[in-house]
Amino acid sequence: MYLELAPDAVVRLKEIIGIFDLDNATVMKNTRDYLALAEKKGQTETVTFDLPKSFTVTADTNDKNGQRVYISKFSPTTLMKRI
């Protein structure tokens, strides 16, 4: 099974580690540091031009870094309804 994060971004359900609300999760410094490090390592992919509402962390077996962070315009609730 797959989850569509955007029209051109689809991930396998078994690779999803977590789906997080961007507003609530980035209150914590640890989360901000994690996202900054993922950006620095080139592990992030923004799949929207709109205001982002969530980020999804996946265990990407094809990526040498092992994880991928997708930043999406959909809320975590909307994404969970798609599963």
Short mmCIF file of C-alpha atoms in Angstrom, two decimals:
data_model
loop_
_atom_site.label_atom_id
_atom_site.label_comp_id
_atom_site.label_asym_id
_atom_site.label_seq_id
_atom_site.Cartn_x
_atom_site.Cartn_y
_atom_site.Cartn_z
CA MET A 1 0.00 0.00 0.00
CA TYR A 2 1.03 3.59 -0.63
CA LEU A 3 0.31 7.02 0.78
CA GLU A 4 0.05 9.99 -1.58
CA LEU A 5 1.66 13.04 0.05
CA ALA A 6 1.29 15.14 -3.10
CA PRO A 7 0.44 14.43 -6.75
CA ASP A 8 4.10 13.68 -7.45
CA ALA A 9 5.11 12.20 -4.05
CA VAL A 10 4.06 8.71 -3.02
CA VAL A 11 5.60 6.64 -0.22
CA ARG A 12 5.16 3.04 0.83
CA LEU A 13 3.18 2.63 4.06
CA LYS A 14 5.68 0.17 5.51
CA GLU A 15 8.46 2.79 5.21
CA ILE A 16 6.61 5.47 7.22
CA ILE A 17 8.13 6.11 10.64
CA GLY A 18 5.78 8.93 11.60
CA ILE A 19 3.54 11.75 10.42
CA PHE A 20 3.88 14.94 12.44
CA ASP A 21 2.03 18.25 12.70
CA LEU A 22 4.53 20.94 11.72
CA ASP A 23 3.11 23.62 14.04
CA ASN A 24 2.97 21.46 17.16
CA ALA A 25 6.14 19.44 16.64
CA THR A 26 8.43 22.37 15.91
CA VAL A 27 7.72 23.89 19.32
CA MET A 28 10.37 21.51 20.71
CA LYS A 29 14.00 22.45 20.07
CA ASN A 30 14.92 18.80 19.42
CA THR A 31 12.49 18.62 16.52
CA ARG A 32 13.76 21.87 15.03
CA ASP A 33 17.33 20.56 15.34
CA TYR A 34 16.33 17.27 13.69
CA LEU A 35 14.69 19.05 10.75
CA ALA A 36 17.67 21.39 10.35
CA LEU A 37 20.08 18.43 10.34
CA ALA A 38 17.93 16.53 7.83
CA GLU A 39 17.92 19.63 5.61
CA LYS A 40 21.70 19.93 5.88
CA LYS A 41 22.14 16.24 4.96
CA GLY A 42 19.82 16.61 1.97
CA GLN A 43 17.20 14.28 3.39
CA THR A 44 14.25 16.65 3.10
CA GLU A 45 11.89 17.04 0.21
CA THR A 46 9.25 19.75 0.11
CA VAL A 47 6.30 18.47 -1.91
CA THR A 48 4.19 21.63 -1.84
CA PHE A 49 4.29 25.27 -2.81
CA ASP A 50 1.56 26.06 -0.28
CA LEU A 51 1.94 26.63 3.44
CA PRO A 52 3.28 23.34 4.89
CA LYS A 53 1.23 21.67 7.62
CA SER A 54 2.98 18.36 8.24
CA PHE A 55 6.14 16.39 7.77
CA THR A 56 6.44 12.66 7.23
CA VAL A 57 9.57 10.75 8.19
CA THR A 58 10.27 7.57 6.22
CA ALA A 59 12.90 4.87 6.36
CA ASP A 60 14.09 5.11 2.77
CA THR A 61 15.96 1.94 1.82
CA ASN A 62 17.05 3.46 -1.49
CA ASP A 63 18.65 6.49 0.18
CA LYS A 64 22.19 6.11 1.52
CA ASN A 65 21.26 8.25 4.54
CA GLY A 66 18.46 5.86 5.47
CA GLN A 67 15.74 8.43 6.18
CA ARG A 68 13.73 10.92 4.19
CA VAL A 69 11.58 13.81 5.44
CA TYR A 70 8.68 14.94 3.25
CA ILE A 71 7.14 18.33 3.99
CA SER A 72 3.51 18.46 2.85
CA LYS A 73 0.58 20.87 2.70
CA PHE A 74 -1.82 18.27 4.11
CA SER A 75 -2.51 18.02 7.83
CA PRO A 76 -1.61 14.79 9.65
CA THR A 77 -5.34 14.10 10.08
CA THR A 78 -5.91 14.29 6.33
CA LEU A 79 -2.95 12.01 5.63
CA MET A 80 -4.12 9.47 8.22
CA LYS A 81 -7.54 9.35 6.53
CA ARG A 82 -5.81 8.33 3.30
CA ILE A 83 -4.32 5.21 4.87
#
